[in-house]
PDB file of C-alpha atoms in Angstrom:
ATOM      1  CA  MET A 173       0.000   0.000   0.000  1.00  0.00           C
ATOM      2  CA  THR A 174       1.395   3.373  -0.980  1.00  0.00           C
ATOM      3  CA  LYS A 175       1.195   6.417   1.268  1.00  0.00           C
ATOM      4  CA  LEU A 176      -1.477   7.946  -0.974  1.00  0.00           C
ATOM      5  CA  GLU A 177      -3.639   4.840  -0.775  1.00  0.00           C
ATOM      6  CA  ASN A 178      -3.262   5.081   2.969  1.00  0.00           C
ATOM      7  CA  LEU A 179      -4.665   8.605   2.855  1.00  0.00           C
ATOM      8  CA  PHE A 180      -7.743   7.390   0.977  1.00  0.00           C
ATOM      9  CA  ASP A 181      -8.234   4.746   3.658  1.00  0.00           C
ATOM     10  CA  LYS A 182      -7.933   7.358   6.377  1.00  0.00           C
ATOM     11  CA  ASN A 183     -10.427   9.571   4.545  1.00  0.00           C
ATOM     12  CA  HIS A 184     -12.906   6.685   4.328  1.00  0.00           C
ATOM     13  CA  ASN A 185     -12.553   5.938   8.031  1.00  0.00           C
ATOM     14  CA  TRP A 186     -12.954   9.610   8.925  1.00  0.00           C
ATOM     15  CA  ALA A 187     -16.099  10.016   6.821  1.00  0.00           C
ATOM     16  CA  GLU A 188     -17.623   6.851   8.271  1.00  0.00           C
ATOM     17  CA  ALA A 189     -16.898   8.039  11.816  1.00  0.00           C
ATOM     18  CA  ILE A 190     -18.611  11.379  11.120  1.00  0.00           C
ATOM     19  CA  LYS A 191     -21.666   9.664   9.609  1.00  0.00           C
ATOM     20  CA  ALA A 192     -21.872   7.297  12.554  1.00  0.00           C
ATOM     21  CA  GLU A 193     -22.396  10.328  14.809  1.00  0.00           C
ATOM     22  CA  ASP A 194     -24.634  12.255  12.395  1.00  0.00           C
ATOM     23  CA  PRO A 195     -25.926  10.347   9.335  1.00  0.00           C
ATOM     24  CA  ASP A 196     -27.055  13.583   7.631  1.00  0.00           C
ATOM     25  CA  PHE A 197     -23.897  15.579   8.342  1.00  0.00           C
ATOM     26  CA  PHE A 198     -22.467  15.638   4.816  1.00  0.00           C
ATOM     27  CA  LEU A 199     -25.885  16.175   3.231  1.00  0.00           C
ATOM     28  CA  LYS A 200     -26.415  19.269   5.359  1.00  0.00           C
ATOM     29  CA  LEU A 201     -22.834  20.402   4.792  1.00  0.00           C
ATOM     30  CA  SER A 202     -23.197  20.139   1.010  1.00  0.00           C
ATOM     31  CA  GLN A 203     -26.157  22.510   0.973  1.00  0.00           C
ATOM     32  CA  GLN A 204     -24.437  25.529   2.491  1.00  0.00           C
ATOM     33  CA  GLN A 205     -21.635  26.770   4.716  1.00  0.00           C
ATOM     34  CA  GLU A 206     -22.312  29.213   7.521  1.00  0.00           C
ATOM     35  CA  PRO A 207     -19.058  29.774   9.406  1.00  0.00           C
ATOM     36  CA  ASP A 208     -18.826  32.495  12.016  1.00  0.00           C
ATOM     37  CA  TYR A 209     -15.044  32.701  11.742  1.00  0.00           C
ATOM     38  CA  LEU A 210     -12.292  33.418   9.232  1.00  0.00           C
ATOM     39  CA  TRP A 211      -8.908  31.982  10.211  1.00  0.00           C
ATOM     40  CA  ILE A 212      -5.842  33.534   8.564  1.00  0.00           C
ATOM     41  CA  GLY A 213      -2.955  31.303   9.553  1.00  0.00           C
ATOM     42  CA  CYS A 214       0.410  29.882   8.618  1.00  0.00           C
ATOM     43  CA  SER A 215       0.797  27.026   6.139  1.00  0.00           C
ATOM     44  CA  ASP A 216       2.850  25.066   8.687  1.00  0.00           C
ATOM     45  CA  SER A 217       1.627  21.461   8.783  1.00  0.00           C
ATOM     46  CA  ARG A 218       1.793  21.451  12.589  1.00  0.00           C
ATOM     47  CA  VAL A 219      -0.949  24.074  12.850  1.00  0.00           C
ATOM     48  CA  PRO A 220      -4.253  22.493  11.723  1.00  0.00           C
ATOM     49  CA  ALA A 221      -6.866  25.217  12.064  1.00  0.00           C
ATOM     50  CA  ASN A 222     -10.072  23.247  12.682  1.00  0.00           C
ATOM     51  CA  GLU A 223      -8.508  20.787  15.082  1.00  0.00           C
ATOM     52  CA  ILE A 224      -6.891  23.456  17.239  1.00  0.00           C
ATOM     53  CA  VAL A 225     -10.212  25.077  18.074  1.00  0.00           C
ATOM     54  CA  GLY A 226     -12.275  21.900  17.976  1.00  0.00           C
ATOM     55  CA  LEU A 227     -14.529  22.916  15.080  1.00  0.00           C
ATOM     56  CA  MET A 228     -16.074  20.701  12.438  1.00  0.00           C
ATOM     57  CA  PRO A 229     -15.989  21.202   8.656  1.00  0.00           C
ATOM     58  CA  GLY A 230     -18.227  24.121   7.730  1.00  0.00           C
ATOM     59  CA  GLU A 231     -17.603  26.028  10.955  1.00  0.00           C
ATOM     60  CA  LEU A 232     -14.310  27.727  10.068  1.00  0.00           C
ATOM     61  CA  PHE A 233     -13.371  29.506   6.830  1.00  0.00           C
ATOM     62  CA  VAL A 234      -9.610  29.252   6.360  1.00  0.00           C
ATOM     63  CA  HIS A 235      -6.829  31.036   4.494  1.00  0.00           C
ATOM     64  CA  ARG A 236      -3.219  29.969   5.035  1.00  0.00           C
ATOM     65  CA  ASN A 237       0.124  31.160   3.726  1.00  0.00           C
ATOM     66  CA  VAL A 238       3.732  31.214   4.862  1.00  0.00           C
ATOM     67  CA  ALA A 239       3.962  33.164   8.139  1.00  0.00           C
ATOM     68  CA  ASN A 240       0.297  34.318   8.093  1.00  0.00           C
ATOM     69  CA  VAL A 241       1.033  37.493   6.150  1.00  0.00           C
ATOM     70  CA  VAL A 242      -1.667  39.893   4.906  1.00  0.00           C
ATOM     71  CA  LEU A 243      -0.443  42.125   2.089  1.00  0.00           C
ATOM     72  CA  HIS A 244      -2.473  44.809   0.338  1.00  0.00           C
ATOM     73  CA  THR A 245      -1.164  43.408  -2.970  1.00  0.00           C
ATOM     74  CA  ASP A 246      -2.148  39.782  -2.275  1.00  0.00           C
ATOM     75  CA  ILE A 247      -5.343  39.318  -4.289  1.00  0.00           C
ATOM     76  CA  ASN A 248      -5.681  35.745  -3.038  1.00  0.00           C
ATOM     77  CA  CYS A 249      -5.843  36.724   0.621  1.00  0.00           C
ATOM     78  CA  LEU A 250      -7.948  39.820  -0.030  1.00  0.00           C
ATOM     79  CA  SER A 251     -10.437  37.778  -2.057  1.00  0.00           C
ATOM     80  CA  VAL A 252     -10.788  35.340   0.834  1.00  0.00           C
ATOM     81  CA  ILE A 253     -11.387  38.211   3.242  1.00  0.00           C
ATOM     82  CA  GLN A 254     -13.993  39.762   0.951  1.00  0.00           C
ATOM     83  CA  TYR A 255     -15.859  36.482   0.478  1.00  0.00           C
ATOM     84  CA  ALA A 256     -15.794  35.776   4.203  1.00  0.00           C
ATOM     85  CA  VAL A 257     -17.013  39.260   5.158  1.00  0.00           C
ATOM     86  CA  ASP A 258     -19.371  40.186   2.317  1.00  0.00           C
ATOM     87  CA  VAL A 259     -20.864  36.788   1.456  1.00  0.00           C
ATOM     88  CA  LEU A 260     -20.469  34.528   4.488  1.00  0.00           C
ATOM     89  CA  LYS A 261     -20.926  37.425   6.935  1.00  0.00           C
ATOM     90  CA  VAL A 262     -18.422  36.076   9.456  1.00  0.00           C
ATOM     91  CA  ASP A 263     -18.391  37.739  12.864  1.00  0.00           C
ATOM     92  CA  HIS A 264     -14.709  37.219  13.625  1.00  0.00           C
ATOM     93  CA  ILE A 265     -11.435  37.251  11.722  1.00  0.00           C
ATOM     94  CA  MET A 266      -8.531  35.646  13.558  1.00  0.00           C
ATOM     95  CA  VAL A 267      -4.944  36.166  12.418  1.00  0.00           C
ATOM     96  CA  VAL A 268      -3.151  33.208  13.967  1.00  0.00           C
ATOM     97  CA  GLY A 269       0.620  32.831  14.042  1.00  0.00           C
ATOM     98  CA  HIS A 270       2.666  30.231  15.838  1.00  0.00           C
ATOM     99  CA  TYR A 271       5.850  30.177  17.850  1.00  0.00           C
ATOM    100  CA  GLY A 272       8.956  28.938  16.062  1.00  0.00           C
ATOM    101  CA  CYS A 273       7.624  29.938  12.640  1.00  0.00           C
ATOM    102  CA  GLY A 274      10.174  29.156   9.912  1.00  0.00           C
ATOM    103  CA  GLY A 275       9.074  32.075   7.749  1.00  0.00           C
ATOM    104  CA  VAL A 276       9.568  34.495  10.630  1.00  0.00           C
ATOM    105  CA  ARG A 277      12.940  32.946  11.440  1.00  0.00           C
ATOM    106  CA  ALA A 278      13.984  33.411   7.805  1.00  0.00           C
ATOM    107  CA  ALA A 279      13.172  37.124   8.090  1.00  0.00           C
ATOM    108  CA  LEU A 280      15.885  37.429  10.728  1.00  0.00           C
ATOM    109  CA  GLN A 281      18.542  36.014   8.415  1.00  0.00           C
ATOM    110  CA  ASN A 282      20.665  38.278   6.231  1.00  0.00           C
ATOM    111  CA  GLN A 283      20.912  35.918   3.282  1.00  0.00           C
ATOM    112  CA  GLN A 284      19.115  35.165   0.047  1.00  0.00           C
ATOM    113  CA  LEU A 285      16.712  32.276   0.385  1.00  0.00           C
ATOM    114  CA  GLY A 286      14.868  32.425  -2.936  1.00  0.00           C
ATOM    115  CA  VAL A 287      11.338  33.470  -3.842  1.00  0.00           C
ATOM    116  CA  ILE A 288      10.459  33.497  -0.151  1.00  0.00           C
ATOM    117  CA  ASP A 289      12.575  36.658   0.204  1.00  0.00           C
ATOM    118  CA  LEU A 290       9.844  38.636  -1.560  1.00  0.00           C
ATOM    119  CA  TRP A 291       7.143  37.205   0.676  1.00  0.00           C
ATOM    120  CA  ILE A 292       8.869  37.806   4.022  1.00  0.00           C
ATOM    121  CA  ARG A 293      10.025  41.336   3.175  1.00  0.00           C
ATOM    122  CA  ASN A 294       7.098  42.665   5.200  1.00  0.00           C
ATOM    123  CA  ILE A 295       8.260  40.675   8.242  1.00  0.00           C
ATOM    124  CA  ARG A 296      11.792  41.998   7.828  1.00  0.00           C
ATOM    125  CA  ASP A 297      10.346  45.511   7.916  1.00  0.00           C
ATOM    126  CA  ILE A 298       8.638  44.636  11.208  1.00  0.00           C
ATOM    127  CA  TYR A 299      11.928  43.336  12.571  1.00  0.00           C
ATOM    128  CA  TYR A 300      13.824  46.508  11.695  1.00  0.00           C
ATOM    129  CA  ALA A 301      11.065  48.694  13.117  1.00  0.00           C
ATOM    130  CA  HIS A 302      11.447  46.870  16.456  1.00  0.00           C
ATOM    131  CA  ARG A 303      15.085  45.809  16.150  1.00  0.00           C
ATOM    132  CA  ALA A 304      16.330  47.160  19.470  1.00  0.00           C
ATOM    133  CA  HIS A 305      13.459  45.532  21.351  1.00  0.00           C
ATOM    134  CA  ILE A 306      13.836  42.171  19.613  1.00  0.00           C
ATOM    135  CA  GLU A 307      17.612  42.093  20.012  1.00  0.00           C
ATOM    136  CA  SER A 308      17.205  42.635  23.761  1.00  0.00           C
ATOM    137  CA  PHE A 309      16.089  39.012  24.079  1.00  0.00           C
ATOM    138  CA  PRO A 310      19.065  36.784  24.950  1.00  0.00           C
ATOM    139  CA  THR A 311      18.409  33.744  22.726  1.00  0.00           C
ATOM    140  CA  GLU A 312      17.550  33.250  19.081  1.00  0.00           C
ATOM    141  CA  LYS A 313      14.452  31.283  20.054  1.00  0.00           C
ATOM    142  CA  GLU A 314      13.160  34.164  22.160  1.00  0.00           C
ATOM    143  CA  ARG A 315      13.910  36.660  19.381  1.00  0.00           C
ATOM    144  CA  VAL A 316      12.085  34.547  16.813  1.00  0.00           C
ATOM    145  CA  ASP A 317       9.104  34.034  19.099  1.00  0.00           C
ATOM    146  CA  ARG A 318       8.839  37.738  19.867  1.00  0.00           C
ATOM    147  CA  LEU A 319       8.927  38.562  16.164  1.00  0.00           C
ATOM    148  CA  CYS A 320       6.214  35.935  15.632  1.00  0.00           C
ATOM    149  CA  GLU A 321       4.044  37.881  18.090  1.00  0.00           C
ATOM    150  CA  LEU A 322       4.816  41.252  16.528  1.00  0.00           C
ATOM    151  CA  ASN A 323       4.100  39.851  13.073  1.00  0.00           C
ATOM    152  CA  VAL A 324       0.636  38.705  14.158  1.00  0.00           C
ATOM    153  CA  MET A 325      -0.119  42.121  15.621  1.00  0.00           C
ATOM    154  CA  GLN A 326       0.981  43.852  12.420  1.00  0.00           C
ATOM    155  CA  GLN A 327      -1.115  41.561  10.243  1.00  0.00           C
ATOM    156  CA  VAL A 328      -4.167  42.311  12.408  1.00  0.00           C
ATOM    157  CA  GLN A 329      -3.601  45.960  11.524  1.00  0.00           C
ATOM    158  CA  GLN A 330      -3.289  45.044   7.851  1.00  0.00           C
ATOM    159  CA  VAL A 331      -6.627  43.214   7.903  1.00  0.00           C
ATOM    160  CA  SER A 332      -8.336  46.096   9.685  1.00  0.00           C
ATOM    161  CA  ARG A 333      -7.077  48.599   7.146  1.00  0.00           C
ATOM    162  CA  THR A 334      -8.604  46.845   4.139  1.00  0.00           C
ATOM    163  CA  ASN A 335     -11.532  48.442   2.328  1.00  0.00           C
ATOM    164  CA  VAL A 336     -13.557  45.269   2.830  1.00  0.00           C
ATOM    165  CA  VAL A 337     -13.367  45.371   6.613  1.00  0.00           C
ATOM    166  CA  GLN A 338     -13.858  49.124   6.888  1.00  0.00           C
ATOM    167  CA  ASN A 339     -16.865  49.016   4.569  1.00  0.00           C
ATOM    168  CA  ALA A 340     -18.385  46.284   6.735  1.00  0.00           C
ATOM    169  CA  TRP A 341     -18.056  48.499   9.794  1.00  0.00           C
ATOM    170  CA  ALA A 342     -19.477  51.479   7.865  1.00  0.00           C
ATOM    171  CA  ARG A 343     -22.665  49.566   7.092  1.00  0.00           C
ATOM    172  CA  GLY A 344     -23.029  48.457  10.706  1.00  0.00           C
ATOM    173  CA  GLN A 345     -21.905  44.857  10.286  1.00  0.00           C
ATOM    174  CA  SER A 346     -20.622  43.207  13.460  1.00  0.00           C
ATOM    175  CA  LEU A 347     -17.004  42.222  12.819  1.00  0.00           C
ATOM    176  CA  SER A 348     -14.010  41.776  15.122  1.00  0.00           C
ATOM    177  CA  VAL A 349     -10.378  41.204  14.131  1.00  0.00           C
ATOM    178  CA  HIS A 350      -8.267  39.188  16.565  1.00  0.00           C
ATOM    179  CA  GLY A 351      -4.573  38.386  16.923  1.00  0.00           C
ATOM    180  CA  TRP A 352      -3.682  34.972  18.333  1.00  0.00           C
ATOM    181  CA  ILE A 353      -0.581  32.825  18.524  1.00  0.00           C
ATOM    182  CA  TYR A 354      -0.308  29.059  18.839  1.00  0.00           C
ATOM    183  CA  GLY A 355       2.231  27.114  20.834  1.00  0.00           C
ATOM    184  CA  VAL A 356       3.334  24.070  18.855  1.00  0.00           C
ATOM    185  CA  SER A 357       5.004  22.693  21.987  1.00  0.00           C
ATOM    186  CA  ASP A 358       1.862  22.765  24.154  1.00  0.00           C
ATOM    187  CA  GLY A 359      -1.060  23.020  21.724  1.00  0.00           C
ATOM    188  CA  LEU A 360      -2.442  26.175  23.336  1.00  0.00           C
ATOM    189  CA  LEU A 361      -3.596  29.457  21.831  1.00  0.00           C
ATOM    190  CA  LYS A 362      -2.712  32.857  23.296  1.00  0.00           C
ATOM    191  CA  ASP A 363      -4.649  36.076  22.701  1.00  0.00           C
ATOM    192  CA  LEU A 364      -2.099  38.803  21.954  1.00  0.00           C
ATOM    193  CA  ILE A 365      -4.115  42.020  21.666  1.00  0.00           C
ATOM    194  CA  GLU A 366      -7.535  43.487  22.200  1.00  0.00           C
ATOM    195  CA  PRO A 367      -9.705  42.834  19.135  1.00  0.00           C
ATOM    196  CA  ILE A 368     -10.265  45.618  16.647  1.00  0.00           C
ATOM    197  CA  THR A 369     -13.999  46.152  16.282  1.00  0.00           C
ATOM    198  CA  GLY A 370     -14.395  49.491  14.518  1.00  0.00           C
ATOM    199  CA  VAL A 371     -12.784  52.136  12.349  1.00  0.00           C
ATOM    200  CA  GLU A 372     -12.140  54.358  15.377  1.00  0.00           C
ATOM    201  CA  GLN A 373      -9.303  51.990  16.336  1.00  0.00           C
ATOM    202  CA  ILE A 374      -7.482  52.580  13.054  1.00  0.00           C
ATOM    203  CA  PRO A 375      -4.936  55.408  12.593  1.00  0.00           C
ATOM    204  CA  ASP A 376      -6.382  58.278  10.573  1.00  0.00           C
ATOM    205  CA  GLN A 377      -3.971  57.791   7.672  1.00  0.00           C
ATOM    206  CA  TYR A 378      -5.380  54.304   7.021  1.00  0.00           C
ATOM    207  CA  LYS A 379      -9.067  55.142   7.216  1.00  0.00           C
ATOM    208  CA  VAL A 380     -10.888  54.820   3.918  1.00  0.00           C
ATOM    209  CA  PHE A 381     -14.325  56.030   2.989  1.00  0.00           C
ATOM    210  CA  LYS A 382     -16.601  54.363   0.496  1.00  0.00           C
ATOM    211  CA  LEU A 383     -17.114  56.387  -2.654  1.00  0.00           C
ATOM    212  CA  THR A 384     -20.641  57.649  -3.268  1.00  0.00           C
ATOM    213  CA  PRO A 385     -22.047  58.212  -6.784  1.00  0.00           C
ATOM    214  CA  THR A 386     -21.983  61.804  -7.999  1.00  0.00           C
TER     215      THR A 386
END
């Protein structure tokens, strides 16, 4: 049996276990999805979104990339945010990093690593903005973990500054943006900052106003 055949077997067993608990689960799931949450996380295989928070398929809308970065030029991520907010009407967006993130660690290295250099440039900017603070930590592990936290907090700001999120607030939609971090070594989540729940928490230079027809 190859590894891929093994995955099909595992899928069969998983589906049968779900149906044993709720025979109509997949029928109901196929008709619609109504998640309350959007999870923006890292692609790291050790950070499975649904399992971490104990949610079933259909309960968590997920976008993942290296080091949970939100860029204003990333149409993929922005499209996910728009669909989650405008169509699914999620109540919460969680940016979730994790300690020991390889993408964050790479941002601390002064060497060319390949295409990833373009992706982690934003994290390097965060590092240099907080360089004195980060370098005050005595070990590399502590420096990486602190930058992981700061990266999450910056990406929360990036999400909150998008037109999609600000337009949702302008029309009175309930929406909160959270910044969490996951400990791979203990399986626990940590809430890093107070959630952003309205445009008044955004610096003036990042506030945008929806255009009205003339």
